Amino acid sequence: MIIARNVLELRKALGAQIGSVGFVPTMGALHIGHRTLIDAARKENDTVVVSIFVNPTQFLPGEDLSKYPRREEADFKICELSGVDVLFYPDVTGMYGEDEVRICAPDVRGFILEGTSRPGHFDGVLTVVMKLLNQVRPKRAYFGKKDAQQLSLITQMVNNFFMDVEIIAMDTVRESDGLALSSRNVYLSSAERQEALKISASLKRATKQVMQGNLNSELIRQEMLSILQPLEVEYVAVVNRSFRFLDEVVIGDTIVLVAARVGTTRLIDNVWM
Ligand code: AMP
């Protein structure tokens, strides 16, 4: 595995590779969810590039940028063992200059749900993903459905800017008890971890209601909110794949989403139905 610490090293490393490039962008503290994306990229491409970059522009003031888990040594090992060809590990000065051109999230879909709770977050996400895609120039890039709104906006950006990359959506990987894997789960105490299970439980209930024929979004939301008590819920929402709010679930084109705080840790999860 080659470790490239800037775009010149990356270009040099990729110059020696042939065939299709599959790319998995991450912020590190790698877990089995990331591993699933890497495995898919490994299977479907000749060359696999993983980036690890904790992107400062997607964190709002007061968020967990400085304490975001950093596991350099373990992450390098995981990438090596997963058959990654090139690990792109840039620093902030290599990624950002002064007074830069930025990508802005769309006015409506960028400023609901995660965009309401974290205004400006998606500008940072889209800007860094644009930079990374231009640096790596992959044929395919892999993203998790766990960050559903992010995935939707990245797909939209690629379409809106006529970018030549295929965005591949990967299912959410969970612990056996249902908790969605997240780098932020390390912040949870064992009591909080138990409380956090209410999030996946509420989504399971939503799925069950839909399977029983209850498609009414408001009823589904109310049922979920009662399961989520006493967590501090930021939103429970029923949207379609383009992130428009739905009054009724449309099977095959619906995502039910939750964001809630467990203690001080903010967690998100969703189910696609
Ligand atoms: P992050 O390092 O949190 O920025 O995540 C990097 C990529 O991994 C993103 O595309 C995430 O959506 C994806 N990801 C994170 N957690 C999971 C999970 N539990 N299952 C599947 N993909 C995930």
XYZ file of N, CA, C and O and ligand atoms in Angstrom, residues 25-28 31 33-34 37 68 143-144 146-147 150 171-173 181, ligand 1:
95
model
N -13.994 7.759 0.265
C -13.588 8.871 1.135
C -14.079 8.650 2.573
O -15.238 8.276 2.768
N -13.208 8.889 3.550
C -13.587 8.715 4.958
C -12.941 9.805 5.810
O -12.048 10.503 5.352
N -13.417 9.865 7.069
C -12.755 10.732 8.047
C -11.972 9.889 9.051
O -11.614 10.365 10.134
N -11.709 8.620 8.706
C -10.888 7.776 9.576
C -11.678 7.203 10.735
O -12.908 7.192 10.717
N -14.245 1.589 10.817
C -14.978 0.476 11.423
C -15.526 -0.405 10.305
O -15.214 -0.181 9.120
N -18.312 -0.620 8.937
C -19.090 0.101 7.915
C -18.176 0.581 6.795
O -18.446 0.352 5.607
N -17.076 1.229 7.176
C -16.095 1.672 6.174
C -15.538 0.464 5.414
O -15.325 0.500 4.208
N -17.517 -0.672 2.515
C -17.341 0.180 1.328
C -16.030 -0.186 0.616
O -15.975 -0.290 -0.616
N -12.680 14.796 17.434
C -13.089 13.711 16.529
C -12.026 12.599 16.598
O -10.834 12.883 16.539
N -20.272 5.516 -1.059
C -20.775 6.271 0.087
C -21.828 5.439 0.811
O -22.502 4.610 0.192
N -21.987 5.703 2.125
C -22.940 4.933 2.927
C -24.326 5.566 2.938
O -24.449 6.788 3.009
N -26.111 5.397 5.385
C -26.276 5.919 6.755
C -26.326 7.446 6.730
O -27.076 8.061 7.468
N -25.495 8.054 5.877
C -25.518 9.507 5.718
C -26.349 9.818 4.472
O -25.825 10.235 3.437
N -26.423 13.345 2.842
C -25.102 13.581 2.239
C -24.987 12.844 0.900
O -24.588 13.421 -0.114
N -25.409 -0.133 1.784
C -26.304 -0.276 2.942
C -25.594 0.011 4.263
O -24.382 -0.202 4.380
N -26.375 0.411 5.231
C -25.833 0.694 6.574
C -25.463 -0.604 7.287
O -26.257 -1.543 7.334
N -24.263 -0.616 7.838
C -23.818 -1.772 8.615
C -24.115 -1.503 10.091
O -23.860 -0.400 10.591
N -23.268 1.385 12.983
C -21.853 1.680 13.259
C -21.555 3.123 12.900
O -22.003 3.629 11.870
P -17.164 8.997 7.697
O -15.788 8.500 7.984
O -18.069 8.958 8.898
O -17.176 10.314 6.974
O -17.806 7.950 6.698
C -17.204 7.623 5.473
C -18.182 6.850 4.641
O -18.572 5.670 5.319
C -19.466 7.662 4.380
O -19.875 7.451 3.027
C -20.437 7.045 5.353
O -21.786 7.150 4.932
C -19.984 5.598 5.364
N -20.434 4.944 6.597
C -20.314 5.393 7.862
N -20.903 4.551 8.727
C -21.420 3.541 7.996
C -22.155 2.360 8.296
N -22.497 2.034 9.554
N -22.514 1.556 7.273
C -22.202 1.864 5.992
N -21.495 2.953 5.640
C -21.115 3.786 6.621
